[in-house]
Coordinates of C-alpha atoms in Angstrom, one line a residue:
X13 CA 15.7 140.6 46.8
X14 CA 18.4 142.2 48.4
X15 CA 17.7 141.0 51.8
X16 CA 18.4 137.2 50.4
X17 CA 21.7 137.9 49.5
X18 CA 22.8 138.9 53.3
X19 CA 22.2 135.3 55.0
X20 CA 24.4 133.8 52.2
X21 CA 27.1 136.1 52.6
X22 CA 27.4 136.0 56.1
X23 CA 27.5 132.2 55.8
X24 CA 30.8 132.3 53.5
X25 CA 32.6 134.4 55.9
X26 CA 31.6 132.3 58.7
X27 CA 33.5 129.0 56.9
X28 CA 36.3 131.2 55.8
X29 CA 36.9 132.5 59.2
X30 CA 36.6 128.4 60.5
X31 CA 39.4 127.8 58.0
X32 CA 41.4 130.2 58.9
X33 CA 41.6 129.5 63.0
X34 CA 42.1 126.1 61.5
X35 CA 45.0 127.1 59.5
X36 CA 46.3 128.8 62.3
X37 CA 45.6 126.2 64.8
X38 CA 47.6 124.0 62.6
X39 CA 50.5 126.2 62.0
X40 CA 50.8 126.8 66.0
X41 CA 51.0 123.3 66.4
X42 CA 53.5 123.2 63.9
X43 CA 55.7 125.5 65.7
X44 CA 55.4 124.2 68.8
X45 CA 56.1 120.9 67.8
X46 CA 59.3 122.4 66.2
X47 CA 60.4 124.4 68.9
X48 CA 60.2 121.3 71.3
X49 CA 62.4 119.7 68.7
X50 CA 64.6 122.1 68.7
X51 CA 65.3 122.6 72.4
X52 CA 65.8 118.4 72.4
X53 CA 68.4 118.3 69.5
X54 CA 70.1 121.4 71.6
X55 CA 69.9 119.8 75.0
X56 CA 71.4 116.3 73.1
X57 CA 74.0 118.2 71.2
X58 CA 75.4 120.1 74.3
X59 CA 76.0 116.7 76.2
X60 CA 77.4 115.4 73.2
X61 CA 79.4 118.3 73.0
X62 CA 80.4 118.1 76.8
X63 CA 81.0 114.2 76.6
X64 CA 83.5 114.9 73.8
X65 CA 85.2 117.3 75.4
X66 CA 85.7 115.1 78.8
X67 CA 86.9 112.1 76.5
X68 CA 89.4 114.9 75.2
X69 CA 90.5 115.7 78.3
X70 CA 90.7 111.8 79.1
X71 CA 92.7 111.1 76.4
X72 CA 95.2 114.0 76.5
X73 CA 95.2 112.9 80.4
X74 CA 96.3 109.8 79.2
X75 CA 98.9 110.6 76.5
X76 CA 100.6 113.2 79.0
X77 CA 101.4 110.5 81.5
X78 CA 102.3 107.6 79.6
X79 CA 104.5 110.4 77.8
X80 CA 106.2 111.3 81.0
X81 CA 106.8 107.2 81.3
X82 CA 108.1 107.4 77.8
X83 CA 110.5 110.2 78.9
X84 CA 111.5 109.1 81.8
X85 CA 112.7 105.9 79.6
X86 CA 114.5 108.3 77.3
X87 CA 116.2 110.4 79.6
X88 CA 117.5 106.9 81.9
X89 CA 118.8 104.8 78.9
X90 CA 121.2 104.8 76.0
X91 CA 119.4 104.7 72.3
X92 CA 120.5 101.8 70.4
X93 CA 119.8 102.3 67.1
X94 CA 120.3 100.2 63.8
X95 CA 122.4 100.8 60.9
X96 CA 119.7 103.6 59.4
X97 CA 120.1 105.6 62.6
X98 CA 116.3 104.2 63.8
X99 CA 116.7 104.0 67.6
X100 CA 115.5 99.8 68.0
X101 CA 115.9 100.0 72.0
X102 CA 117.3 101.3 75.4
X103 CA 120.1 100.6 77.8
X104 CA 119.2 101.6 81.1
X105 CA 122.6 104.2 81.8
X106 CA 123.7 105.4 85.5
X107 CA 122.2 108.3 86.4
X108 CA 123.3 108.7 90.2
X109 CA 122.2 105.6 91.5
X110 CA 123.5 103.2 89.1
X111 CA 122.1 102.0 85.9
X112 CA 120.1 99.1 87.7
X113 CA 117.8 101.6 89.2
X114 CA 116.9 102.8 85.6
X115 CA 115.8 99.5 85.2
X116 CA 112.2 100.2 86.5
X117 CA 109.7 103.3 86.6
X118 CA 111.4 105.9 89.4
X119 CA 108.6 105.9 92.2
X120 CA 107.2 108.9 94.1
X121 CA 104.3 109.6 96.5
X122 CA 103.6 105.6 97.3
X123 CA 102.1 104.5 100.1
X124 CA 103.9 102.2 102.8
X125 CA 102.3 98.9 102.7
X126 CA 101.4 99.5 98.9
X127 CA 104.2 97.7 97.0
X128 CA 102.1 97.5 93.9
X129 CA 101.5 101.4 93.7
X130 CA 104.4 102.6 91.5
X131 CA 103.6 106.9 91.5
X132 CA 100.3 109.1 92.1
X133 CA 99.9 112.6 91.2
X134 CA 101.1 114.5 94.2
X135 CA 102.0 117.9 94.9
X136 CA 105.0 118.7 95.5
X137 CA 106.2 115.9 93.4
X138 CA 110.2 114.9 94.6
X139 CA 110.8 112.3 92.1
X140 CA 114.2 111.3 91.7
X141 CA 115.9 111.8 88.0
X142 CA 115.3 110.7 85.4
X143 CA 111.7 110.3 86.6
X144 CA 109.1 113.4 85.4
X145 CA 107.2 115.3 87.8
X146 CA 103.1 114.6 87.7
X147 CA 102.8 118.5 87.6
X148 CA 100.2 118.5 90.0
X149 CA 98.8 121.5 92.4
X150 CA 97.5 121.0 96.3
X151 CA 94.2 120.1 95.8
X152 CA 93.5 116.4 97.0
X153 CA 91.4 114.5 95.0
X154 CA 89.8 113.2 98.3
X155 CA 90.7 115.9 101.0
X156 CA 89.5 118.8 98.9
X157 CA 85.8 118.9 97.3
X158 CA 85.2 120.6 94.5
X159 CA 82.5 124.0 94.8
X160 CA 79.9 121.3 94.0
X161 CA 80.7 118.9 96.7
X162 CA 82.3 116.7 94.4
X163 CA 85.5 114.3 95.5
X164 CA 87.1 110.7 94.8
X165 CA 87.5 108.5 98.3
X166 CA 90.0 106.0 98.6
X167 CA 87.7 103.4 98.4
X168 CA 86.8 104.6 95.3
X169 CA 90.6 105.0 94.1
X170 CA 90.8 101.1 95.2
X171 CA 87.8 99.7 93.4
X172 CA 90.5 97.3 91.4
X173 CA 92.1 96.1 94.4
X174 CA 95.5 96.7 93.6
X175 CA 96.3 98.5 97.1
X176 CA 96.3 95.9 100.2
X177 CA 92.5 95.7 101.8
X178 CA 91.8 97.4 105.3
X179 CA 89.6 95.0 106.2
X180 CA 90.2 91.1 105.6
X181 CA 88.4 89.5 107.7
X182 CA 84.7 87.6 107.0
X183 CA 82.4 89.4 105.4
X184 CA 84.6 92.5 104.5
X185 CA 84.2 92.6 101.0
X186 CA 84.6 96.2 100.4
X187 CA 87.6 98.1 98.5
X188 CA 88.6 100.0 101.6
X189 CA 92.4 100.2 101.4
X190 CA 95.2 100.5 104.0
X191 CA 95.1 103.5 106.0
X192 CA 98.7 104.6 104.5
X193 CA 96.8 104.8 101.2
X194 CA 93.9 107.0 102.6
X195 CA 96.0 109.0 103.6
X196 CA 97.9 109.5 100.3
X197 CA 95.1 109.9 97.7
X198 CA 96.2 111.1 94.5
X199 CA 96.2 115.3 93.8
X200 CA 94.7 116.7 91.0
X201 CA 96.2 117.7 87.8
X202 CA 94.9 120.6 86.4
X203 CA 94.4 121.7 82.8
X204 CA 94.4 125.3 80.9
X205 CA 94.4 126.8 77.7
X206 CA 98.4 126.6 77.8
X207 CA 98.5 123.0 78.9
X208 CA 98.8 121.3 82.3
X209 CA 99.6 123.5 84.8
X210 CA 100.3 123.7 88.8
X211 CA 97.7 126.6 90.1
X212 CA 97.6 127.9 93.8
X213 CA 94.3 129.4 93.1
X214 CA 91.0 129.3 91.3
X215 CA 91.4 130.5 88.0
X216 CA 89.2 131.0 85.2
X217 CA 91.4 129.5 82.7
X218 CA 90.9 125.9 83.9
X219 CA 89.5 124.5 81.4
X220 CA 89.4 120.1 83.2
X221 CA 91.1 118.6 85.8
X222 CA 92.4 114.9 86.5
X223 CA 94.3 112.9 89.0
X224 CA 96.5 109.4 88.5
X225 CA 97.9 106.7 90.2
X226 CA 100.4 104.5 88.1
X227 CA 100.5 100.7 89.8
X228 CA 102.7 97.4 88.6
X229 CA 100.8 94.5 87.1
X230 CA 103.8 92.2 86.4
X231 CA 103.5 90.6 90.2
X232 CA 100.2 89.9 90.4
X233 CA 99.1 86.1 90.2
X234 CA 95.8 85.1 88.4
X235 CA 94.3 83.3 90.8
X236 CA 91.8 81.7 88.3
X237 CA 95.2 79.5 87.7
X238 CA 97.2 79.9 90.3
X239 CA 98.4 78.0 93.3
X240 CA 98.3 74.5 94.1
X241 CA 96.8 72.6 97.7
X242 CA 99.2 70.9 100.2
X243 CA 101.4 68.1 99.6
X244 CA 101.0 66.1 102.7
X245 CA 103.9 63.6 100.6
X246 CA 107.3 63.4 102.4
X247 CA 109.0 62.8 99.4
X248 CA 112.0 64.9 98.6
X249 CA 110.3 66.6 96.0
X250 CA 106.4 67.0 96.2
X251 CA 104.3 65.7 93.7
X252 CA 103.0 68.6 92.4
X253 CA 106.1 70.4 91.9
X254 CA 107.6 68.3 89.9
X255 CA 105.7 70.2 86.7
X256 CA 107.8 73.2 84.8
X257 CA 107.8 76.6 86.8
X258 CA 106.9 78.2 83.8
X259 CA 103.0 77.9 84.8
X260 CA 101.4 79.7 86.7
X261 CA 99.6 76.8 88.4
X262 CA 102.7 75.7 90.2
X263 CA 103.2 79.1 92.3
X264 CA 103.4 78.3 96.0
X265 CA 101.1 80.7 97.4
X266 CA 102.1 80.0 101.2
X267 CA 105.0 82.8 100.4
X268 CA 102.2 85.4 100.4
X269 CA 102.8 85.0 104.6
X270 CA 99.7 86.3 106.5
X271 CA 98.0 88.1 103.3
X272 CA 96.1 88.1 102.0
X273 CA 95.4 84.4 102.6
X274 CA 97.1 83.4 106.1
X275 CA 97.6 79.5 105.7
X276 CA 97.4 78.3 109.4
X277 CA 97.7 74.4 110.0
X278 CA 93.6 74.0 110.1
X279 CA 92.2 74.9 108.1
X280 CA 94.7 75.3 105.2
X281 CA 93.3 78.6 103.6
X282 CA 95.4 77.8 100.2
X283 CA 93.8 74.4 100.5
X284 CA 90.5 76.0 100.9
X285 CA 91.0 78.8 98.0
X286 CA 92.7 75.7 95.6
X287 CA 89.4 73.4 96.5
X288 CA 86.5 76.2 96.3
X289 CA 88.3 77.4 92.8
X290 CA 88.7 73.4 91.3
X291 CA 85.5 72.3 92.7
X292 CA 84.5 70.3 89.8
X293 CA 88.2 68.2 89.9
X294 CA 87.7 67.7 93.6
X295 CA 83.7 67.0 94.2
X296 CA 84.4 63.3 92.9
X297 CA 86.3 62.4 96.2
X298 CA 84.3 64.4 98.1
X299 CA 81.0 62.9 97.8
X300 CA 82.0 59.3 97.9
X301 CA 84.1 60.5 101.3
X302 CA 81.3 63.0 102.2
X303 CA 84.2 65.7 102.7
X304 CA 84.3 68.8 101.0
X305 CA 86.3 69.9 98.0
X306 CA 88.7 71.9 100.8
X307 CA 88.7 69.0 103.5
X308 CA 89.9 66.0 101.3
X309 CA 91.8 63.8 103.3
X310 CA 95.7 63.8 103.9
X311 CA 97.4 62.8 100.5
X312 CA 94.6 62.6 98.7
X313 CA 94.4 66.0 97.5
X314 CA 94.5 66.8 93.7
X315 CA 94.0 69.5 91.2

């Protein structure tokens, strides 16, 4: 009888040995899956981590210059205050050059040719009081690559426009800017554990980096609105000037001279700019004269 008993053993530990490899099967699958997991979750918290630490760096980038603006305001006015001793204003004061020239940011490191560019980072910063040195060291943004191969060009730096184009012709519809401004890329601004400061070497204690440029909006012209075609009228007084200066629409955009719109006698760019922009006021005339919205004829033009 005993040799009955064998087969039916050996066939229990065969199933318990399948259900063990399955067990383990399983738990290996487990782990791997949790492993992988884990390695994902690390790999997205680290950029998380890093992209919290650049918007830091943005932001403190941010608050240090406009605090330098703020400053600068400070140091070039007289507090007015109210009867509490709350300071409700400034009055620009002479510092050296009169108080006038308190009256607007103190510029340093512009570009010729870029009236628009108010102050850049630069090393070494000569600012004139009560303006606030940038603080930066003598490693161009553009001139200088990081160890990666890493730098900013100018027509980067001009991708808004806001420094006069190289290139104006047909076609050039690039952000290339002036070669004054090439030439006068922003330097960086580095940053340590102790705050921002000028470095003449690599140092380990760097822990970000950031460059500026600081422009002035208030004379720009939103040409969505602005300007008006030619009055071919010999009135004294044009038509379309008559309206209050107060808009925007009534700015004569011939006294831009030669850019970046030169308004020769034929065609008239302005005319040109005014009729591409208001195409849907103009296209009535034009089709029943088979002109186009930029070609109307003498005194005929409207907006």
């Amino acid at each position: 009888m005993r040799h009955l008993h064998k087969p039916l053993i050996s066939k229990h530990r065969g199933a318990a040995l399948i259900i063990v490899l399955a067990f383990v099967v399983l738990l290996t699958g487990l782990s791997v899956a949790y492993l992988s997991r884990t390695t994902s979750d690390r790999q997205v918290a680290h950029s998380s981590f890093n992209q919290s630490n650049v918007d830091q760096l943005v932001q403190s980038a941010v608050d240090n210059i406009i605090g330098d603006l703020r400053t600068e305001i400070a140091n070039g006015s007289t507090p007015i205050t109210d009867i509490n001793g709350n300071i409700v204003g400034y009055i620009p004061k002479d510092t050296g050059s009169g108080p006038a020239a308190n009256m607007v940011p103190q510029r340093s490191g512009n570009a010729a040719g870029a009236p628009n560019l108010i102050r850049r980072s630069v090393n070494p910063d000569n600012i004139p009081s009560p303006g606030i040195a940038s603080r930066a060291s003598a490693v161009n943004s553009q001139d200088n690559p990081s160890a990666n191969g890493r730098f900013i060009t100018s027509t980067r730096w001009n991708g808004h426009y806001l420094v006069p184009k190289k290139n104006t012709g047909p076609g050039q519809d690039d952000s290339t800017p002036i070669d004054a401004f090439t030439a006068a890329t922003p330097d960086w601004v580095f940053v340590t554990s102790a705050g921002v400061t000028p470095i003449a070497a690599p140092t380990p204690s760097v822990i970000g980096r950031y460059s500026c440029a600081v422009y002035a909006e208030g004379g720009l012209l939103d040409m969505n609105v602005a300007g008006y075609p030619t009055d071919p009228s010999v009135a004294p007084i044009p038509a379309q000037r008559v309206g209050r200066k107060g808009s925007v629409a009534y700015a004569d955009l011939t006294a831009l001279g030669a850019y970046p719109i030169p308004n020769s006698s034929s065609p008239y760019q302005v005319d040109r700019l005014v009729g591409w922009r208001n195409y849907a006021t103009t296209q009535y005339l034009a089709r029943i004269r088979g002109e186009l919205p930029d070609q109307l004829s003498a005194g005929k033009r409207i907006l």
